[in-house]
Short mmCIF file of C-alpha atoms and ligand atoms in Angstrom, two decimals:
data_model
loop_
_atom_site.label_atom_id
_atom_site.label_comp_id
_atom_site.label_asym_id
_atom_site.label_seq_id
_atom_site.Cartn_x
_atom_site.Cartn_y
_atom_site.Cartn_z
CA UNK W 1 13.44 38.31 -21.98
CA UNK W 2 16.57 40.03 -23.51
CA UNK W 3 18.75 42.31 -21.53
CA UNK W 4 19.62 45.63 -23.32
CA UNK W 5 22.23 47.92 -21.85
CA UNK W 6 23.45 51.33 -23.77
CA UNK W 7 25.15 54.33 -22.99
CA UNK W 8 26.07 57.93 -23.66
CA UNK W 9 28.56 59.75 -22.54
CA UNK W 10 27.62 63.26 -20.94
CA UNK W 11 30.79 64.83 -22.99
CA UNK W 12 28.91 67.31 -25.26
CA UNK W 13 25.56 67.84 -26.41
CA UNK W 14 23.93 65.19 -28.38
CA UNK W 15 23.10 65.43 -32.01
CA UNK W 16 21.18 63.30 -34.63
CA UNK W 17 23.90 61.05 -34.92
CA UNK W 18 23.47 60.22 -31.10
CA UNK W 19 19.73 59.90 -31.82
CA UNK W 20 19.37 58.17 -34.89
CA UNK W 21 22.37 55.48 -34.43
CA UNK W 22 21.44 55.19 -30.58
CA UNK W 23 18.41 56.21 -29.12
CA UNK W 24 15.88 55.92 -31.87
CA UNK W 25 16.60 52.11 -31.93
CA UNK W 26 16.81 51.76 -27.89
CA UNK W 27 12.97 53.50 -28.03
CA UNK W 28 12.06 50.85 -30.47
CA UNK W 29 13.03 47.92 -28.16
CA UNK W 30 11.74 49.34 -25.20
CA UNK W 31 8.59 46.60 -24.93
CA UNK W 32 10.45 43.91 -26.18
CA UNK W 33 13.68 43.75 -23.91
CA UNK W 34 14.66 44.67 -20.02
CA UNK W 35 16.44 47.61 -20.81
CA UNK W 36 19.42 49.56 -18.91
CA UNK W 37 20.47 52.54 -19.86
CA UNK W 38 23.43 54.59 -18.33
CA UNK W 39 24.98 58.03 -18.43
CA UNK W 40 28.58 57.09 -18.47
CA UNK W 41 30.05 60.28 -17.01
CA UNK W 42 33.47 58.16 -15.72
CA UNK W 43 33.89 57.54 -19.34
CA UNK W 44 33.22 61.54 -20.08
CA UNK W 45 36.80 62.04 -17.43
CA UNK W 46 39.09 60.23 -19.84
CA UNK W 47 39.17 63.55 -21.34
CA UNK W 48 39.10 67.01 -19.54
CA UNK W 49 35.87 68.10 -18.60
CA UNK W 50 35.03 71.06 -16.61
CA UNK W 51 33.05 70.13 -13.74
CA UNK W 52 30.19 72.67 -13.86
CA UNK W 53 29.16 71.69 -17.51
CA UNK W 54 29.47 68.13 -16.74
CA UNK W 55 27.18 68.27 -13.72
CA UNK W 56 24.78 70.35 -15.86
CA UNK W 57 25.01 67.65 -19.10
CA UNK W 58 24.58 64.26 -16.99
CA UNK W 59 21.02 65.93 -15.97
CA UNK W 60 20.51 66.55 -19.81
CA UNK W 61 21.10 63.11 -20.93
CA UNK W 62 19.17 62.29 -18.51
CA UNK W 63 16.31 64.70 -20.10
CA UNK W 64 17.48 63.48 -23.48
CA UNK W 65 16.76 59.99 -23.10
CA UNK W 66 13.20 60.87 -21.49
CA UNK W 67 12.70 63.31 -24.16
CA UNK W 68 13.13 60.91 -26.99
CA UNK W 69 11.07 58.15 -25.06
CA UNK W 70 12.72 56.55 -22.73
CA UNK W 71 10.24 55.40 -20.70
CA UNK W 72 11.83 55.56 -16.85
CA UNK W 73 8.56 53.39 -16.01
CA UNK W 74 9.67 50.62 -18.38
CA UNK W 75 13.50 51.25 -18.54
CA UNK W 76 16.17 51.74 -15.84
CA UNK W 77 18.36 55.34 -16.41
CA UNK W 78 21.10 55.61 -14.08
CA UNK W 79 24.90 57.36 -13.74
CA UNK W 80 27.75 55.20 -13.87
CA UNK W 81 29.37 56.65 -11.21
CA UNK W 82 26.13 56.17 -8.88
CA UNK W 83 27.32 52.65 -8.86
CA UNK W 84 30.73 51.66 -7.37
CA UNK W 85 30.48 48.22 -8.97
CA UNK W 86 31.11 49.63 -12.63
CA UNK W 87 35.03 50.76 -11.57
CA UNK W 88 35.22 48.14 -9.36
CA UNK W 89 34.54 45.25 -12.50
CA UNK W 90 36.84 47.42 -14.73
CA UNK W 91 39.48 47.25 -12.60
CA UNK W 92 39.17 43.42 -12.40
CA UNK W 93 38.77 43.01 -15.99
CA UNK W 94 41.59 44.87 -16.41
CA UNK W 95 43.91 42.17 -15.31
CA UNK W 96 42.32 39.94 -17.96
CA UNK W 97 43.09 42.65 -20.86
CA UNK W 98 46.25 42.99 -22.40
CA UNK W 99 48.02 45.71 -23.98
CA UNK W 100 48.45 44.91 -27.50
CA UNK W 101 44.32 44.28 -27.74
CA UNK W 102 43.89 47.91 -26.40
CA UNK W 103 46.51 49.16 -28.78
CA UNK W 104 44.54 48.31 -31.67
CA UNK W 105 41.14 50.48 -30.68
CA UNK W 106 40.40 52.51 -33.49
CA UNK W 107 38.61 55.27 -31.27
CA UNK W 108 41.91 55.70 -28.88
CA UNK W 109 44.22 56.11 -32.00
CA UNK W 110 41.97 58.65 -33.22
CA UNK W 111 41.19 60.45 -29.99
CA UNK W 112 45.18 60.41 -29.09
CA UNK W 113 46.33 61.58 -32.68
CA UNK W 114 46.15 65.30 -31.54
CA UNK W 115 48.48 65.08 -28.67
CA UNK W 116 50.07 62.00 -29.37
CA UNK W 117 49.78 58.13 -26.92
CA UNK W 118 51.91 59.37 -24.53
CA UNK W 119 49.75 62.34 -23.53
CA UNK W 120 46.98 60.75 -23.25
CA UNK W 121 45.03 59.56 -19.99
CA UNK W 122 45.33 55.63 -18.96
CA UNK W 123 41.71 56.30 -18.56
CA UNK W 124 41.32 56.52 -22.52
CA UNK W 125 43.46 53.69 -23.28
CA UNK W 126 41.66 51.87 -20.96
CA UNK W 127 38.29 53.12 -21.90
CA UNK W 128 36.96 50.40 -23.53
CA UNK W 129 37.88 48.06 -20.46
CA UNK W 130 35.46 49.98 -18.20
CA UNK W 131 32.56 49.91 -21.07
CA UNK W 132 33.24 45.83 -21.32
CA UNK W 133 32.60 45.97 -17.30
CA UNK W 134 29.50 48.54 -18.28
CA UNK W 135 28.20 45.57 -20.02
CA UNK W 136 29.11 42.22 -18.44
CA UNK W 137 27.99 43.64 -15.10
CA UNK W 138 24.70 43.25 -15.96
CA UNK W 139 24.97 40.35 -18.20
CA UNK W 140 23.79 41.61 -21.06
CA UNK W 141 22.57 40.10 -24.37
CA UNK W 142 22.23 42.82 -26.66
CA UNK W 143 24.30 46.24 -26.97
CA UNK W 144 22.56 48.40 -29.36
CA UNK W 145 25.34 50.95 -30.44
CA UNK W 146 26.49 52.88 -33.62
CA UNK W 147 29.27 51.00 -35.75
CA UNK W 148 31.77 53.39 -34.05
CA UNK W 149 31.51 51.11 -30.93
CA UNK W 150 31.13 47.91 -32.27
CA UNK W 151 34.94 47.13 -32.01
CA UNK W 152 34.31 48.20 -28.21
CA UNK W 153 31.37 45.06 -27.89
CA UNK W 154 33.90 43.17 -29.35
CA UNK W 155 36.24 43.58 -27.28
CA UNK W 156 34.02 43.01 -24.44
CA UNK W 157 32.94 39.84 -25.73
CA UNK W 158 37.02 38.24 -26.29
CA UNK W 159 37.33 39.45 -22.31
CA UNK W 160 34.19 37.20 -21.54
CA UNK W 161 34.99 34.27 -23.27
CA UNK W 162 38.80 34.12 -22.22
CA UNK W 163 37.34 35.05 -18.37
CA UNK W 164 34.78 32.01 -18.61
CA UNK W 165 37.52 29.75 -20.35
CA UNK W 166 39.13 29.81 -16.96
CA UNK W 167 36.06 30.45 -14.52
CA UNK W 168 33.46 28.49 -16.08
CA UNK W 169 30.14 30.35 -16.72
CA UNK W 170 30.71 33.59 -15.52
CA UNK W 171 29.35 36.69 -17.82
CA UNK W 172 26.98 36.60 -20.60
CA UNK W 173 28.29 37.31 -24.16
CA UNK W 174 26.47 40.27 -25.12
CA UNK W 175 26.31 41.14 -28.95
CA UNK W 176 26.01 44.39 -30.51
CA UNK W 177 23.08 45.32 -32.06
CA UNK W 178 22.96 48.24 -34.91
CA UNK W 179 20.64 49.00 -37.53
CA UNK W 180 22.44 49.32 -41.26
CA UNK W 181 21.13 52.10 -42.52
CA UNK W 182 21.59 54.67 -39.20
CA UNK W 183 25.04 52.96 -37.45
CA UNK W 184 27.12 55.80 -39.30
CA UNK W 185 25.63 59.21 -39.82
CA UNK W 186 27.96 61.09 -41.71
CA UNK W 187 29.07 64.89 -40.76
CA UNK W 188 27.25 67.38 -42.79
CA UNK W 189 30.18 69.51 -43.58
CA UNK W 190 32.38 66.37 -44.13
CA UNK W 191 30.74 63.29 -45.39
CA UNK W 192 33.60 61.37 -45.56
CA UNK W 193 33.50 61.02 -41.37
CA UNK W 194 30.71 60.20 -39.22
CA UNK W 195 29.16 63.12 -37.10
CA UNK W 196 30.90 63.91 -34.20
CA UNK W 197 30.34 66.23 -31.38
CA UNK W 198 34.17 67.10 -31.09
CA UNK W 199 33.99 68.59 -34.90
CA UNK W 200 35.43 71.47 -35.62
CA UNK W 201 32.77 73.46 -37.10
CA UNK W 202 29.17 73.80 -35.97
CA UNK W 203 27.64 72.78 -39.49
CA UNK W 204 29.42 69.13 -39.01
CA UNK W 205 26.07 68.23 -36.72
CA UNK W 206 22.46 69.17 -35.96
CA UNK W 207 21.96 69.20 -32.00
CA UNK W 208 18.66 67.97 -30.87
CA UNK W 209 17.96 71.67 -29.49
CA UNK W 210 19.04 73.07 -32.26
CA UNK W 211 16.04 75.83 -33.67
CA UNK W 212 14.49 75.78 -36.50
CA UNK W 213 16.63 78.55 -37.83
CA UNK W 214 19.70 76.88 -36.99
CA UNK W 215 18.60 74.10 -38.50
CA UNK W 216 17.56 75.32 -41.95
CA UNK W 217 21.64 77.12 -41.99
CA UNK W 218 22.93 74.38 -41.25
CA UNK W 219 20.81 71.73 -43.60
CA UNK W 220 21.51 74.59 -46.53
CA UNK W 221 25.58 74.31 -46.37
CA UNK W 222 25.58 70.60 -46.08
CA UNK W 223 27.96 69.10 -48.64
CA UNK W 224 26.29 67.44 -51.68
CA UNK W 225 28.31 65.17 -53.43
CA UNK W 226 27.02 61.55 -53.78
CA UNK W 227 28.18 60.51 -50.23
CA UNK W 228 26.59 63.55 -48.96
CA UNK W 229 23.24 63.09 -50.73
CA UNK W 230 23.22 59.80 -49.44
CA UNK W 231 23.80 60.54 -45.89
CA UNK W 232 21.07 63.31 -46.18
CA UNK W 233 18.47 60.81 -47.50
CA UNK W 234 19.39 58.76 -44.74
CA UNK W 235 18.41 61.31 -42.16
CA UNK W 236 15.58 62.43 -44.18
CA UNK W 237 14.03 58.82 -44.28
CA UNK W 238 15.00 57.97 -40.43
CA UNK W 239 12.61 61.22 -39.83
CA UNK W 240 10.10 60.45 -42.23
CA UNK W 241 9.71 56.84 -42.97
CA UNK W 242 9.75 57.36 -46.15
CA UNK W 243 12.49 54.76 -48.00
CA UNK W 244 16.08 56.38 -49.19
CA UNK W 245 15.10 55.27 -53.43
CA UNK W 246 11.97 57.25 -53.58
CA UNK W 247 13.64 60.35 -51.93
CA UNK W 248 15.95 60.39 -54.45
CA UNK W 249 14.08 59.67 -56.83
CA UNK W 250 11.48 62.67 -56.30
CA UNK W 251 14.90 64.80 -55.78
CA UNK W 252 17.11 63.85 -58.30
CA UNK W 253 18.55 66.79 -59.88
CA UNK W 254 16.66 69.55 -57.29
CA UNK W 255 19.20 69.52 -54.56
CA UNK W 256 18.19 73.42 -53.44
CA UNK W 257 14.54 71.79 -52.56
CA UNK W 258 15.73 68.43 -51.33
CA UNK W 259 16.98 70.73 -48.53
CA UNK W 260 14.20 72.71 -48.15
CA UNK W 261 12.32 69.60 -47.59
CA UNK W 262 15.17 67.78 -45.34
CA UNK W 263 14.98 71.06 -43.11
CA UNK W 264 11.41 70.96 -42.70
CA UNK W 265 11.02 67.05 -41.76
CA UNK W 266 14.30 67.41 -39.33
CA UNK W 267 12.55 70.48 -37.52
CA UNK W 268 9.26 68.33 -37.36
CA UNK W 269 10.61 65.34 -36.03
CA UNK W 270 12.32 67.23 -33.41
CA UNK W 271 9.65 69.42 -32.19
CA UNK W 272 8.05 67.25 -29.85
CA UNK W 273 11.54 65.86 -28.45
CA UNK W 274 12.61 69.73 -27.77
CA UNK W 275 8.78 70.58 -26.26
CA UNK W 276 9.59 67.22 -24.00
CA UNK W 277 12.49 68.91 -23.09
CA UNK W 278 11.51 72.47 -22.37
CA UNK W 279 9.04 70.49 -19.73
CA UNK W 280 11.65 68.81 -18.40
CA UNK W 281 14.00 71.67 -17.87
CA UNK W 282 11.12 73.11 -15.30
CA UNK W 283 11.26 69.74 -13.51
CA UNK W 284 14.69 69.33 -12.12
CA UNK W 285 13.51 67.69 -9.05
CA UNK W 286 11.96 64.73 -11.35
CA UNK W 287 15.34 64.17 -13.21
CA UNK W 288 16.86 63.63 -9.96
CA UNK W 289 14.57 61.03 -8.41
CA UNK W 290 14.64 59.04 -11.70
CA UNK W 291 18.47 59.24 -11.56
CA UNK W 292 18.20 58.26 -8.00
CA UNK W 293 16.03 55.54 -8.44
CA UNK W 294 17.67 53.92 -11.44
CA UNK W 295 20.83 53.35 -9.39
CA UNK W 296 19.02 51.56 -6.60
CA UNK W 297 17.17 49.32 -9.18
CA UNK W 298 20.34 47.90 -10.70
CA UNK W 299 21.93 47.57 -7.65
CA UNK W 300 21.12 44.13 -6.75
CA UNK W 301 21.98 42.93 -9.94
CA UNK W 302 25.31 44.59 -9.68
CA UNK W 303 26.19 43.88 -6.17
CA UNK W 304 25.44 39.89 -7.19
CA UNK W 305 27.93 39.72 -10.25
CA UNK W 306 30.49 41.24 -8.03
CA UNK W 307 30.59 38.78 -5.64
CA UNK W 308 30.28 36.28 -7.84
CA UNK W 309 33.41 37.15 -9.81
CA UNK W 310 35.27 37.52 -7.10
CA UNK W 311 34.44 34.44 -5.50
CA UNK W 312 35.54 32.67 -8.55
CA UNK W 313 39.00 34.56 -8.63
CA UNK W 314 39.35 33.91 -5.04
CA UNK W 315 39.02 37.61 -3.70
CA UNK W 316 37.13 37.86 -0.57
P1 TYM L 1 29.13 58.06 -27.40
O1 TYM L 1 28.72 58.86 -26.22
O2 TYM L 1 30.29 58.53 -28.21
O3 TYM L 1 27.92 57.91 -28.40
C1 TYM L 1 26.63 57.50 -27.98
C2 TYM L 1 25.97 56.60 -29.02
O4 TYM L 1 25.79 57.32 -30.24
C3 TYM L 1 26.33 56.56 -31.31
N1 TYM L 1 26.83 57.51 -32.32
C4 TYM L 1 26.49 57.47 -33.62
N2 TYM L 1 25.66 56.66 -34.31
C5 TYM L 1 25.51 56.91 -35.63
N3 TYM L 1 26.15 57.91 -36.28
C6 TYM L 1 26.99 58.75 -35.62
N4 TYM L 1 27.60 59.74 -36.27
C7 TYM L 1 27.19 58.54 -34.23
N5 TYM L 1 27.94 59.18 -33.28
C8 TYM L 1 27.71 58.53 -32.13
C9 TYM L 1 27.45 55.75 -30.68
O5 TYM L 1 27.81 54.63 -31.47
C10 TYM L 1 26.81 55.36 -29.37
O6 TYM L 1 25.98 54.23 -29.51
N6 TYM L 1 31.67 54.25 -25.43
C11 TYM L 1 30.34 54.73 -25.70
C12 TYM L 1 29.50 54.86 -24.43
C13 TYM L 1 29.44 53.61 -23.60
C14 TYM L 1 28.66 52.46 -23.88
C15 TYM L 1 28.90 51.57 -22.78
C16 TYM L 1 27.82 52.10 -24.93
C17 TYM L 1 30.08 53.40 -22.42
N7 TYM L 1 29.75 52.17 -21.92
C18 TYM L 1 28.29 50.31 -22.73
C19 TYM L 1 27.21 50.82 -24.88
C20 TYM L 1 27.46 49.97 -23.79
C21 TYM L 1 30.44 56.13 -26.32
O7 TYM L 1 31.40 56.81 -26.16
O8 TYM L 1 29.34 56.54 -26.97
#
């Protein structure tokens, strides 16, 4: 059976981009694959965070992926930093990474544009080092991920096969796994970039809790040009099966009820996620155990590639 590991991080709250690129497709594989999925909150510290609201939002991934159907009976959800052996493996990898491969990541030229490289943490330059150990650790065959990390697999995968070069045999080479039509889901407000929880403005996303209200506001300002519409049928087919030709089809030219329609099948296909959640938020006790209980399951696993890999190097 295939080993699927995935992860968010607990840096904001999650919108439709999160769910249709991520955890739509993770729900989907749930029977087929042994699945791992983590809340990555060492990955959330590479930028500030205060530490209130990141307590509070590593419970509500934790809700989130329940809510959308993880199934903590079939699937393992843990935090990273429940398990020592995630830094532990970066740090090790680390030594096998060089400079000028980090240097080229897309998502830490973006992320340090603001403030420029050298304000930025090591931890985000080195960000993708830690989610290669995310994945090895486990040795993991599939990575099911928006396009926006598939550079990050890739990485992973050139650390792996230069690290079993020298020590034969020691990780799996995972692969990322997307789905076409949902790896990018473009910001409302700006079709041009994908949706992003850091956007400036409030109509670049709809948030899974977002009410019906909200939604409707949000759905009404959404930029139509052609890359719009498209990224709108998009989300209107992920929600409604129906297939991206015949919504535009039955649309063409009637862009005022297109969104009328859009707004209704979002708000549907969210209401049972957000009544999941609602239950959930009465249950903190529940959250905890699963959290709990996740880290001790993939602990063997973890402990064992450890000391493997550093038998090989000749640590311990
Ligand atoms: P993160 O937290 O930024 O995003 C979580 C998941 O959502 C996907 N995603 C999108 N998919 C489609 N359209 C969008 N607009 C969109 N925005 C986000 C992301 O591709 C991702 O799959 N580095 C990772 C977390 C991570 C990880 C790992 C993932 C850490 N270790 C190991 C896989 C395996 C991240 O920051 O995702």
């Amino acid at each position: 059976m295939k080993r699927i590991f995935s992860g968010i991080q607990p840096s904001g709250e999650m919108h439709i981009g999160n769910y249709l690129g991520a955890i739509k497709n993770w729900v989907d594989l749930q029977n087929d694959c042994e699945n791992i999925f983590c809340i990555v909150d060492l990955h959330a510290i590479t930028v500030p965070q205060e530490p209130k609201i990141l307590k509070r939002r590593i419970r509500e991934i934790a809700k989130i992926y329940i809510a959308c159907g993880i199934d903590p009976k079939k699937s393992t959800i843990f935090v990273q930093s429940d398990r020592p052996e995630h830094s532990e493996l970066g740090w090790i990898l680390n030594c096998f990474t060089y400079v000028g491969e980090l240097s080229r990541m897309i998502q830490f030229k973006d992320k340090s544009e603001k403030g420029g490289a050298d304000s930025s943490t090591v931890g985000l330059f080195d960000y993708p080092v830690l989610m290669a150990a995310d994945i090895l650790l486990y040795h993991t065959n599939l990575v099911p991920v928006g396009e926006d990390q598939k550079q990050h697999v890739e990485i992973a995968r050139d650390i792996a096969k230069r690290m079993n070069n020298k020590f034969k045999g020691l990780f799996t080479i995972p692969e990322p796994l997307m789905k076409k039509e949902t790896a990018r889901i473009m910001g409302l407000d700006n079709p041009q970039k994908k949706m992003s929880k850091s956007a400036a403005s409030e109509y670049n996303y709809i948030m899974l809790r977002d009410e019906p209200e909200i939604i409707e506001k949000k759905i009404k300002k959404a930029v139509t040009d052609e890359k719009g519409i498209d990224n709108l049928a998009v989300i209107h087919s992920s929600f409604s099966g129906k297939s991206t030709a015949d919504i535009k089809k039955e649309f063409a030219g009637r862009n005022a009820d297109f969104k009328k329609e859009l707004a209704g099948v979002i708000i549907e296909g969210l209401a049972p996620i957000q009544s999941k959640l609602r239950e959930l938020d009465k249950n903190p006790a529940y959250i905890e155990k699963v959290l709990k209980d996740g880290a001790e399951k993939v602990r063997p696993l973890a402990e064992k590639t450890i000391s493997e890999v550093k038998k090989k190097i000749g640590l311990g």
